[in-house]
Amino acid sequence: MYAQLVETGLSKVQSIAEMGEEEQKFQARIDAGVKIEAKDWMPEAYRKTLIRQISQHAHSEIVGQLPEGNWVTRAPTLERKSILLAKIQDEAGHGLYLYSAAETLGVSRDDLLAALHSGKAKYSSIFNYPTLSWADMGAIGWLVDGSAIINQIPLCRCSYGPYARAMVRVCKEESFHARQGYDIMMSLAKGTPEQKAMAQDALNRWWWPSLMMFGPSDAESVNSAQSAQWRIKLFSNDELRQRMVDQTVPQAEYLGLTIPDPDLKFNAETGHYEFGEIDWSEFHNVLKGNGPCNSDRLRTRVKAYEGGQWFRDALGAYADKQAAKAQAA
Amino acid sequence: MSKEWPLWEVFIRSQHGLAHKHVGSLHASDAEMAVNNARDVYTRRNEGVSIWVVRAADIVASSPADKGALFEPANSKVYRHPTFFPMPEEVKNL
């Protein structure tokens, strides 16, 4: 999930009896499947939670460009390079759709970016891992974008109109990302023994962090229960993670690669794969800022933003000058 | 401290013959840049043949609170829909 552990600021799920008249009407609209739009009345906690969730999602798209940017100059062919550039450009686009959706809730773009750059706002844990080989471009598209799709498809039906509409656009483009990743994995898996070993190594390193993307079990979480009531979270973390494992294991089998989990087995009765324990201490550690690339990612972002300041200022000054000229004429 | 670029709403016409449709918004320093950015953000896959950009601040919108007063008068006028008038089976082309 691109948004992990989103706080609602509430200590218990709001019951109908605790809601004021406005809020009861609001909840009734959500229960009836009516979309909430920017200018509609909404509880402050709903607005704030959405700002957190959407901006975290946007930041993930923007920071998510960095691990892939690492391989643009070293893509194995011109075609692979063009595809990778197109994918990275899409990620920038996804970030922009989402920032715009967040802005409809009354927060400014500059505030959102400042929160990212100061380290106050979170982004997905997955982007704090290094991309060590070309096979990682395959593994990221296949596993990370694959997981993102599983998370994002339900969000196309979420209660907040601008977020739902942004998700529809994102999902349309995301399947290109997953497929190009699997295509890289297929080439490597069918290649030389060294290439196949490279693909297996990438799968070994990205498998567990990809399962962690969905976040820890939230069966007991007040935040998740409240978000479910607001219909900005439609399935539990465990349900989405199970979906990811169920669809990915056969894809790995096709590639002739081994999922790095000795406990993985198919349960014929449930029709689902059972998988081993996830090391949640690693997840929490990465979230706290101690992952392999946290400081590097943030430093790169801040450097790009500050380095572009003079250019943005110049464009602003030019626009002001043109506007003044037009006024005088 | 530099000021934030204004917000622009983007409208795209997907094919000749169809109306422009709102697709989203973006920030740009001026109109020319807004069109260029809209091209990059909203038409990477041949989604459009024409782009309109409008400063978000220049859009006048109806207020959700006025919804009743604005739209309720139409509710009672079902006769404006052709289905209000049932036609006999044997009468054709109506």
CSV table of C-alpha atoms in Angstrom, one decimal:
chain,number,residue,atom,x,y,z
A,1,MET,CA,0.0,0.0,0.0
A,2,TYR,CA,1.4,3.4,-0.9
A,3,ALA,CA,-0.2,4.9,2.2
A,4,GLN,CA,0.8,3.1,5.3
A,5,LEU,CA,-0.5,3.5,8.9
A,6,VAL,CA,-2.7,6.5,8.1
A,7,GLU,CA,-3.8,8.2,11.4
A,8,THR,CA,-7.4,9.4,11.8
A,9,GLY,CA,-6.7,11.3,15.0
A,10,LEU,CA,-9.7,9.4,16.6
A,11,SER,CA,-9.4,7.0,19.5
A,12,LYS,CA,-12.6,5.1,18.6
A,13,VAL,CA,-14.8,4.6,15.6
A,14,GLN,CA,-17.6,7.2,15.6
A,15,SER,CA,-21.0,5.7,16.2
A,16,ILE,CA,-24.2,7.3,14.8
A,17,ALA,CA,-25.3,8.4,18.3
A,18,GLU,CA,-22.0,10.4,18.7
A,19,MET,CA,-22.4,12.2,15.4
A,20,GLY,CA,-24.0,15.6,15.1
A,21,GLU,CA,-26.8,16.1,12.5
A,22,GLU,CA,-24.5,17.2,9.7
A,23,GLU,CA,-22.2,14.2,10.3
A,24,GLN,CA,-25.1,11.8,10.3
A,25,LYS,CA,-26.2,13.1,6.9
A,26,PHE,CA,-22.6,12.9,5.7
A,27,GLN,CA,-22.3,9.3,6.9
A,28,ALA,CA,-25.7,8.4,5.3
A,29,ARG,CA,-24.4,9.7,2.0
A,30,ILE,CA,-21.3,7.6,2.2
A,31,ASP,CA,-23.4,4.5,3.1
A,32,ALA,CA,-25.6,5.2,0.1
A,33,GLY,CA,-22.5,5.2,-2.1
A,34,VAL,CA,-22.7,8.9,-2.9
A,35,LYS,CA,-19.4,10.6,-3.6
A,36,ILE,CA,-18.3,13.4,-1.4
A,37,GLU,CA,-17.0,16.5,-3.4
A,38,ALA,CA,-14.6,19.2,-2.4
A,39,LYS,CA,-17.1,21.8,-1.5
A,40,ASP,CA,-19.4,19.5,0.4
A,41,TRP,CA,-19.6,19.5,4.2
A,42,MET,CA,-17.3,16.9,5.8
A,43,PRO,CA,-16.1,16.2,9.3
A,44,GLU,CA,-12.7,17.7,10.1
A,45,ALA,CA,-11.2,14.3,10.9
A,46,TYR,CA,-12.3,13.0,7.5
A,47,ARG,CA,-10.6,15.9,5.7
A,48,LYS,CA,-7.4,15.6,7.7
A,49,THR,CA,-7.2,11.9,7.3
A,50,LEU,CA,-7.7,12.2,3.5
A,51,ILE,CA,-5.0,14.9,3.3
A,52,ARG,CA,-2.6,12.5,5.1
A,53,GLN,CA,-3.5,9.5,3.0
A,54,ILE,CA,-3.5,11.3,-0.4
A,55,SER,CA,-0.4,13.3,0.2
A,56,GLN,CA,1.4,10.2,1.5
A,57,HIS,CA,0.3,8.5,-1.7
A,58,ALA,CA,1.5,11.4,-3.8
A,59,HIS,CA,4.9,11.6,-2.0
A,60,SER,CA,5.3,7.8,-2.7
A,61,GLU,CA,4.8,8.4,-6.4
A,62,ILE,CA,7.4,11.2,-6.5
A,63,VAL,CA,10.0,9.5,-4.3
A,64,GLY,CA,9.3,6.2,-6.2
A,65,GLN,CA,10.9,7.8,-9.3
A,66,LEU,CA,14.3,7.8,-7.6
A,67,PRO,CA,15.1,4.1,-7.3
A,68,GLU,CA,14.3,3.7,-11.0
A,69,GLY,CA,16.1,6.9,-12.0
A,70,ASN,CA,19.2,5.0,-10.9
A,71,TRP,CA,19.0,2.7,-14.0
A,72,VAL,CA,18.1,5.1,-16.8
A,73,THR,CA,21.6,5.6,-18.0
A,74,ARG,CA,22.4,1.9,-17.7
A,75,ALA,CA,19.3,0.3,-19.3
A,76,PRO,CA,20.4,-2.6,-21.5
A,77,THR,CA,18.8,-1.4,-24.7
A,78,LEU,CA,17.5,1.9,-26.1
A,79,GLU,CA,14.0,0.4,-26.1
A,80,ARG,CA,14.2,-0.6,-22.4
A,81,LYS,CA,15.5,2.9,-21.6
A,82,SER,CA,12.6,4.6,-23.4
A,83,ILE,CA,10.1,2.4,-21.6
A,84,LEU,CA,11.8,3.1,-18.2
A,85,LEU,CA,11.7,6.8,-18.9
A,86,ALA,CA,8.0,6.6,-19.8
A,87,LYS,CA,7.3,4.7,-16.6
A,88,ILE,CA,9.2,7.3,-14.5
A,89,GLN,CA,7.3,10.1,-16.3
A,90,ASP,CA,4.0,8.4,-15.4
A,91,GLU,CA,5.1,8.3,-11.7
A,92,ALA,CA,5.6,12.0,-11.8
A,93,GLY,CA,2.1,12.4,-13.4
A,94,HIS,CA,0.6,10.2,-10.7
A,95,GLY,CA,2.1,12.3,-8.0
A,96,LEU,CA,0.7,15.4,-9.7
A,97,TYR,CA,-2.8,14.0,-10.0
A,98,LEU,CA,-2.7,13.1,-6.3
A,99,TYR,CA,-1.3,16.5,-5.1
A,100,SER,CA,-4.1,18.1,-7.0
A,101,ALA,CA,-6.7,15.9,-5.3
A,102,ALA,CA,-5.2,16.7,-1.9
A,103,GLU,CA,-5.3,20.4,-2.7
A,104,THR,CA,-9.1,20.3,-3.2
A,105,LEU,CA,-9.2,19.6,0.6
A,106,GLY,CA,-7.7,23.1,1.3
A,107,VAL,CA,-4.0,22.4,1.7
A,108,SER,CA,-1.4,24.1,-0.5
A,109,ARG,CA,1.1,22.3,-2.8
A,110,ASP,CA,4.0,24.2,-1.1
A,111,ASP,CA,2.9,23.0,2.3
A,112,LEU,CA,2.7,19.4,1.1
A,113,LEU,CA,6.2,19.5,-0.4
A,114,ALA,CA,7.6,21.2,2.7
A,115,ALA,CA,6.2,18.4,4.8
A,116,LEU,CA,7.9,15.8,2.6
A,117,HIS,CA,11.2,17.7,2.5
A,118,SER,CA,11.3,18.2,6.2
A,119,GLY,CA,10.8,14.5,6.8
A,120,LYS,CA,7.5,15.2,8.6
A,121,ALA,CA,5.3,13.5,5.9
A,122,LYS,CA,5.8,9.8,5.2
A,123,TYR,CA,6.0,7.9,1.9
A,124,SER,CA,5.9,4.2,1.3
A,125,SER,CA,8.6,2.1,3.0
A,126,ILE,CA,9.3,0.3,-0.3
A,127,PHE,CA,11.2,3.2,-1.8
A,128,ASN,CA,13.9,3.1,0.8
A,129,TYR,CA,15.5,0.0,-0.6
A,130,PRO,CA,18.4,0.2,-3.1
A,131,THR,CA,18.1,-0.9,-6.7
A,132,LEU,CA,21.3,-3.0,-7.1
A,133,SER,CA,20.9,-4.6,-10.5
A,134,TRP,CA,18.9,-4.1,-13.7
A,135,ALA,CA,16.7,-7.0,-12.6
A,136,ASP,CA,15.4,-4.7,-9.9
A,137,MET,CA,13.6,-2.7,-12.6
A,138,GLY,CA,11.8,-5.9,-13.5
A,139,ALA,CA,11.1,-6.9,-9.9
A,140,ILE,CA,9.8,-3.4,-9.0
A,141,GLY,CA,7.4,-3.2,-11.9
A,142,TRP,CA,6.2,-6.8,-11.3
A,143,LEU,CA,6.0,-6.8,-7.5
A,144,VAL,CA,5.8,-3.2,-6.3
A,145,ASP,CA,3.5,-1.8,-9.1
A,146,GLY,CA,1.6,-5.1,-8.9
A,147,SER,CA,1.0,-4.5,-5.2
A,148,ALA,CA,0.1,-0.9,-5.9
A,149,ILE,CA,-2.6,-2.0,-8.4
A,150,ILE,CA,-4.1,-4.3,-5.9
A,151,ASN,CA,-4.3,-1.5,-3.4
A,152,GLN,CA,-5.4,1.2,-5.8
A,153,ILE,CA,-8.2,-0.6,-7.8
A,154,PRO,CA,-10.6,-0.5,-4.8
A,155,LEU,CA,-9.7,3.1,-4.2
A,156,CYS,CA,-11.3,4.0,-7.5
A,157,ARG,CA,-14.6,3.4,-5.6
A,158,CYS,CA,-13.6,5.4,-2.5
A,159,SER,CA,-16.0,8.0,-1.1
A,160,TYR,CA,-14.0,11.1,-2.0
A,161,GLY,CA,-14.7,12.1,-5.6
A,162,PRO,CA,-11.4,13.8,-6.5
A,163,TYR,CA,-9.3,11.0,-5.0
A,164,ALA,CA,-11.4,8.3,-6.8
A,165,ARG,CA,-11.1,10.1,-10.1
A,166,ALA,CA,-7.3,10.4,-9.7
A,167,MET,CA,-7.2,6.7,-8.9
A,168,VAL,CA,-9.0,5.8,-12.1
A,169,ARG,CA,-6.4,7.6,-14.2
A,170,VAL,CA,-3.5,6.0,-12.1
A,171,CYS,CA,-4.9,2.5,-12.4
A,172,LYS,CA,-5.2,2.8,-16.2
A,173,GLU,CA,-1.5,3.6,-16.5
A,174,GLU,CA,-0.3,1.2,-13.7
A,175,SER,CA,-0.9,-2.0,-15.7
A,176,PHE,CA,1.7,-0.8,-18.2
A,177,HIS,CA,4.2,-0.6,-15.3
A,178,ALA,CA,3.4,-4.1,-14.0
A,179,ARG,CA,3.6,-5.7,-17.4
A,180,GLN,CA,6.9,-4.0,-18.5
A,181,GLY,CA,8.3,-5.3,-15.2
A,182,TYR,CA,7.2,-8.8,-15.8
A,183,ASP,CA,8.5,-8.6,-19.4
A,184,ILE,CA,12.0,-7.7,-18.0
A,185,MET,CA,11.7,-10.7,-15.6
A,186,MET,CA,10.7,-13.0,-18.5
A,187,SER,CA,13.7,-11.9,-20.6
A,188,LEU,CA,16.1,-12.5,-17.7
A,189,ALA,CA,14.5,-15.8,-16.6
A,190,LYS,CA,14.8,-17.1,-20.2
A,191,GLY,CA,18.3,-15.8,-20.6
A,192,THR,CA,21.8,-17.0,-19.5
A,193,PRO,CA,22.2,-18.8,-16.1
A,194,GLU,CA,23.7,-15.5,-14.8
A,195,GLN,CA,20.7,-13.5,-16.0
A,196,LYS,CA,18.3,-15.9,-14.4
A,197,ALA,CA,20.3,-15.7,-11.1
A,198,MET,CA,20.0,-11.9,-11.3
A,199,ALA,CA,16.3,-12.2,-11.6
A,200,GLN,CA,16.2,-14.7,-8.6
A,201,ASP,CA,18.3,-12.3,-6.6
A,202,ALA,CA,16.0,-9.4,-7.3
A,203,LEU,CA,13.0,-11.5,-6.3
A,204,ASN,CA,14.7,-12.5,-3.1
A,205,ARG,CA,15.4,-8.9,-2.1
A,206,TRP,CA,12.0,-7.4,-3.2
A,207,TRP,CA,9.6,-10.1,-2.1
A,208,TRP,CA,9.3,-9.4,1.6
A,209,PRO,CA,9.5,-5.6,1.3
A,210,SER,CA,6.6,-5.9,-1.2
A,211,LEU,CA,4.5,-7.9,1.3
A,212,MET,CA,5.3,-5.2,3.9
A,213,MET,CA,3.9,-2.5,1.6
A,214,PHE,CA,0.4,-3.4,2.6
A,215,GLY,CA,1.2,-2.6,6.2
A,216,PRO,CA,0.8,-4.7,9.4
A,217,SER,CA,-2.4,-6.5,10.1
A,218,ASP,CA,-5.0,-3.9,10.8
A,219,ALA,CA,-7.8,-6.2,12.0
A,220,GLU,CA,-7.6,-4.5,15.4
A,221,SER,CA,-6.9,-0.9,14.2
A,222,VAL,CA,-9.3,1.9,15.1
A,223,ASN,CA,-7.8,4.0,12.3
A,224,SER,CA,-8.5,1.4,9.7
A,225,ALA,CA,-12.0,0.7,11.1
A,226,GLN,CA,-12.8,4.4,10.9
A,227,SER,CA,-11.4,4.7,7.4
A,228,ALA,CA,-13.5,1.7,6.4
A,229,GLN,CA,-16.6,3.5,7.7
A,230,TRP,CA,-15.7,6.5,5.7
A,231,ARG,CA,-15.0,4.3,2.7
A,232,ILE,CA,-11.5,5.6,2.1
A,233,LYS,CA,-10.2,2.1,2.9
A,234,LEU,CA,-12.2,-0.7,1.3
A,235,PHE,CA,-10.2,-3.9,2.3
A,236,SER,CA,-8.0,-4.8,5.2
A,237,ASN,CA,-4.2,-4.9,4.8
A,238,ASP,CA,-4.3,-8.7,5.3
A,239,GLU,CA,-6.9,-9.2,2.6
A,240,LEU,CA,-5.0,-7.2,0.1
A,241,ARG,CA,-1.7,-8.9,1.0
A,242,GLN,CA,-3.3,-12.3,0.5
A,243,ARG,CA,-4.6,-11.2,-2.9
A,244,MET,CA,-1.0,-10.2,-3.9
A,245,VAL,CA,0.5,-13.5,-2.8
A,246,ASP,CA,-2.3,-15.6,-4.5
A,247,GLN,CA,-1.8,-13.8,-7.8
A,248,THR,CA,2.0,-13.6,-7.7
A,249,VAL,CA,3.1,-17.1,-6.8
A,250,PRO,CA,1.9,-18.7,-10.1
A,251,GLN,CA,3.6,-15.8,-12.0
A,252,ALA,CA,6.9,-16.7,-10.2
A,253,GLU,CA,6.3,-20.3,-11.1
A,254,TYR,CA,5.9,-19.4,-14.8
A,255,LEU,CA,9.3,-17.6,-14.6
A,256,GLY,CA,10.9,-20.7,-13.0
A,257,LEU,CA,11.9,-18.6,-10.0
A,258,THR,CA,11.5,-19.5,-6.3
A,259,ILE,CA,9.7,-17.3,-3.8
A,260,PRO,CA,12.1,-16.8,-0.9
A,261,ASP,CA,9.7,-18.3,1.7
A,262,PRO,CA,10.2,-21.9,3.0
A,263,ASP,CA,6.8,-21.8,4.7
A,264,LEU,CA,4.9,-20.9,1.5
A,265,LYS,CA,2.3,-23.6,0.6
A,266,PHE,CA,-1.0,-23.8,-1.2
A,267,ASN,CA,-4.0,-24.6,1.0
A,268,ALA,CA,-6.4,-26.6,-1.3
A,269,GLU,CA,-9.2,-26.2,1.2
A,270,THR,CA,-9.2,-22.4,1.4
A,271,GLY,CA,-7.8,-21.9,-2.2
A,272,HIS,CA,-5.2,-19.5,-0.8
A,273,TYR,CA,-1.5,-19.6,-0.3
A,274,GLU,CA,-0.2,-19.7,3.3
A,275,PHE,CA,3.0,-17.7,3.8
A,276,GLY,CA,5.7,-17.3,6.5
A,277,GLU,CA,5.9,-14.6,9.2
A,278,ILE,CA,6.8,-11.1,8.1
A,279,ASP,CA,9.6,-9.3,9.9
A,280,TRP,CA,7.7,-6.3,11.1
A,281,SER,CA,10.6,-4.9,13.0
A,282,GLU,CA,12.3,-4.3,9.7
A,283,PHE,CA,9.1,-2.4,8.4
A,284,HIS,CA,8.9,-0.2,11.5
A,285,ASN,CA,12.6,0.5,11.3
A,286,VAL,CA,12.4,1.6,7.7
A,287,LEU,CA,9.3,3.7,8.5
A,288,LYS,CA,11.3,5.4,11.3
A,289,GLY,CA,13.9,6.5,8.8
A,290,ASN,CA,16.5,3.8,9.3
A,291,GLY,CA,16.0,1.9,6.0
A,292,PRO,CA,19.0,1.5,3.7
A,293,CYS,CA,18.1,4.5,1.6
A,294,ASN,CA,15.9,6.9,3.6
A,295,SER,CA,18.4,9.7,4.0
A,296,ASP,CA,19.6,9.3,0.5
A,297,ARG,CA,16.1,9.6,-1.0
A,298,LEU,CA,15.3,12.7,1.0
A,299,ARG,CA,18.6,14.4,0.3
A,300,THR,CA,18.1,13.8,-3.5
A,301,ARG,CA,14.5,15.2,-3.3
A,302,VAL,CA,15.6,18.3,-1.4
A,303,LYS,CA,18.6,18.9,-3.6
A,304,ALA,CA,16.4,18.8,-6.7
A,305,TYR,CA,13.8,21.1,-5.2
A,306,GLU,CA,16.3,23.7,-3.9
A,307,GLY,CA,18.4,23.5,-7.1
A,308,GLY,CA,15.3,24.4,-9.1
A,309,GLN,CA,14.2,27.3,-6.9
A,310,TRP,CA,16.0,30.0,-9.1
A,311,PHE,CA,14.3,28.6,-12.2
A,312,ARG,CA,10.8,28.6,-10.6
A,313,ASP,CA,11.4,32.1,-9.3
A,314,ALA,CA,12.5,33.3,-12.8
A,315,LEU,CA,9.4,31.9,-14.4
A,316,GLY,CA,7.2,33.5,-11.7
A,317,ALA,CA,9.0,36.9,-12.3
A,318,TYR,CA,8.5,36.5,-16.1
A,319,ALA,CA,4.8,35.9,-15.7
A,320,ASP,CA,4.4,38.9,-13.4
A,321,LYS,CA,6.3,41.1,-15.9
A,322,GLN,CA,4.1,39.9,-18.8
A,323,ALA,CA,1.0,40.5,-16.7
A,324,ALA,CA,2.1,44.0,-15.8
A,325,LYS,CA,2.8,44.8,-19.5
A,326,ALA,CA,-0.6,43.5,-20.5
A,327,GLN,CA,-2.2,45.7,-17.9
A,328,ALA,CA,-0.3,48.8,-19.0
A,329,ALA,CA,-1.1,48.2,-22.7
B,1,MET,CA,10.0,33.3,0.0
B,2,SER,CA,8.7,32.7,-3.4
B,3,LYS,CA,5.0,32.6,-4.0
B,4,GLU,CA,3.1,29.5,-5.2
B,5,TRP,CA,2.2,29.4,-8.9
B,6,PRO,CA,-1.5,29.7,-9.6
B,7,LEU,CA,-3.7,26.7,-10.0
B,8,TRP,CA,-5.2,26.0,-13.5
B,9,GLU,CA,-8.1,23.7,-14.3
B,10,VAL,CA,-7.5,21.5,-17.4
B,11,PHE,CA,-10.2,20.6,-20.0
B,12,ILE,CA,-9.4,18.1,-22.7
B,13,ARG,CA,-11.3,17.3,-25.9
B,14,SER,CA,-10.7,13.6,-26.5
B,15,GLN,CA,-11.9,13.5,-30.2
B,16,HIS,CA,-13.2,15.9,-32.7
B,17,GLY,CA,-17.0,16.2,-32.2
B,18,LEU,CA,-16.9,15.7,-28.5
B,19,ALA,CA,-17.0,18.5,-25.8
B,20,HIS,CA,-14.0,19.4,-23.7
B,21,LYS,CA,-14.1,17.6,-20.4
B,22,HIS,CA,-12.6,18.5,-17.1
B,23,VAL,CA,-9.7,16.2,-16.4
B,24,GLY,CA,-7.8,17.7,-13.4
B,25,SER,CA,-5.7,20.6,-12.4
B,26,LEU,CA,-2.1,21.7,-12.2
B,27,HIS,CA,0.2,24.6,-11.2
B,28,ALA,CA,1.9,26.8,-13.8
B,29,SER,CA,3.4,30.3,-13.8
B,30,ASP,CA,1.4,31.4,-16.9
B,31,ALA,CA,-1.1,30.2,-19.5
B,32,GLU,CA,1.5,29.0,-22.0
B,33,MET,CA,3.2,26.9,-19.3
B,34,ALA,CA,-0.2,25.6,-18.2
B,35,VAL,CA,-0.9,24.3,-21.7
B,36,ASN,CA,2.5,22.7,-21.9
B,37,ASN,CA,2.2,21.1,-18.5
B,38,ALA,CA,-1.3,19.9,-19.3
B,39,ARG,CA,0.1,18.2,-22.4
B,40,ASP,CA,2.6,16.3,-20.3
B,41,VAL,CA,0.4,15.5,-17.4
B,42,TYR,CA,-2.9,14.7,-19.1
B,43,THR,CA,-2.2,13.6,-22.7
B,44,ARG,CA,0.7,11.1,-22.5
B,45,ARG,CA,-1.4,8.5,-24.2
B,46,ASN,CA,-3.2,10.3,-27.0
B,47,GLU,CA,-6.1,11.3,-24.7
B,48,GLY,CA,-6.6,14.6,-26.4
B,49,VAL,CA,-6.8,16.7,-29.6
B,50,SER,CA,-7.4,20.0,-27.8
B,51,ILE,CA,-6.6,21.5,-24.4
B,52,TRP,CA,-8.3,24.4,-22.5
B,53,VAL,CA,-6.8,25.8,-19.3
B,54,VAL,CA,-8.6,28.2,-17.0
B,55,ARG,CA,-7.3,29.8,-13.9
B,56,ALA,CA,-9.1,28.0,-11.0
B,57,ALA,CA,-9.6,31.3,-9.3
B,58,ASP,CA,-11.7,32.5,-12.3
B,59,ILE,CA,-14.2,29.7,-12.1
B,60,VAL,CA,-17.5,30.5,-10.5
B,61,ALA,CA,-19.2,27.5,-9.0
B,62,SER,CA,-22.6,26.9,-7.5
B,63,SER,CA,-22.6,26.2,-3.8
B,64,PRO,CA,-23.6,22.8,-2.4
B,65,ALA,CA,-25.8,24.6,0.1
B,66,ASP,CA,-27.9,26.0,-2.8
B,67,LYS,CA,-28.4,22.6,-4.3
B,68,GLY,CA,-32.1,22.4,-3.2
B,69,ALA,CA,-33.1,25.8,-4.4
B,70,LEU,CA,-31.2,25.4,-7.7
B,71,PHE,CA,-32.2,21.9,-8.7
B,72,GLU,CA,-35.4,21.0,-6.9
B,73,PRO,CA,-37.7,22.9,-9.3
B,74,ALA,CA,-36.8,20.4,-12.0
B,75,ASN,CA,-37.7,17.4,-9.8
B,76,SER,CA,-41.5,18.1,-10.0
B,77,LYS,CA,-41.4,18.5,-13.8
B,78,VAL,CA,-41.3,14.9,-14.9
B,79,TYR,CA,-43.3,15.7,-17.9
B,80,ARG,CA,-40.2,17.1,-19.4
B,81,HIS,CA,-39.0,13.6,-20.1
B,82,PRO,CA,-40.5,11.7,-23.0
B,83,THR,CA,-41.1,8.6,-20.8
B,84,PHE,CA,-43.8,10.6,-19.0
B,85,PHE,CA,-46.1,9.9,-21.9
B,86,PRO,CA,-46.8,6.2,-22.4
B,87,MET,CA,-47.5,5.4,-26.1
B,88,PRO,CA,-49.7,2.5,-27.3
B,89,GLU,CA,-47.8,-0.5,-28.7
B,90,GLU,CA,-49.3,-0.2,-32.1
B,91,VAL,CA,-48.3,3.5,-32.6
B,92,LYS,CA,-44.9,3.6,-34.2
B,93,ASN,CA,-42.2,6.2,-34.7
B,94,LEU,CA,-42.9,8.2,-31.6
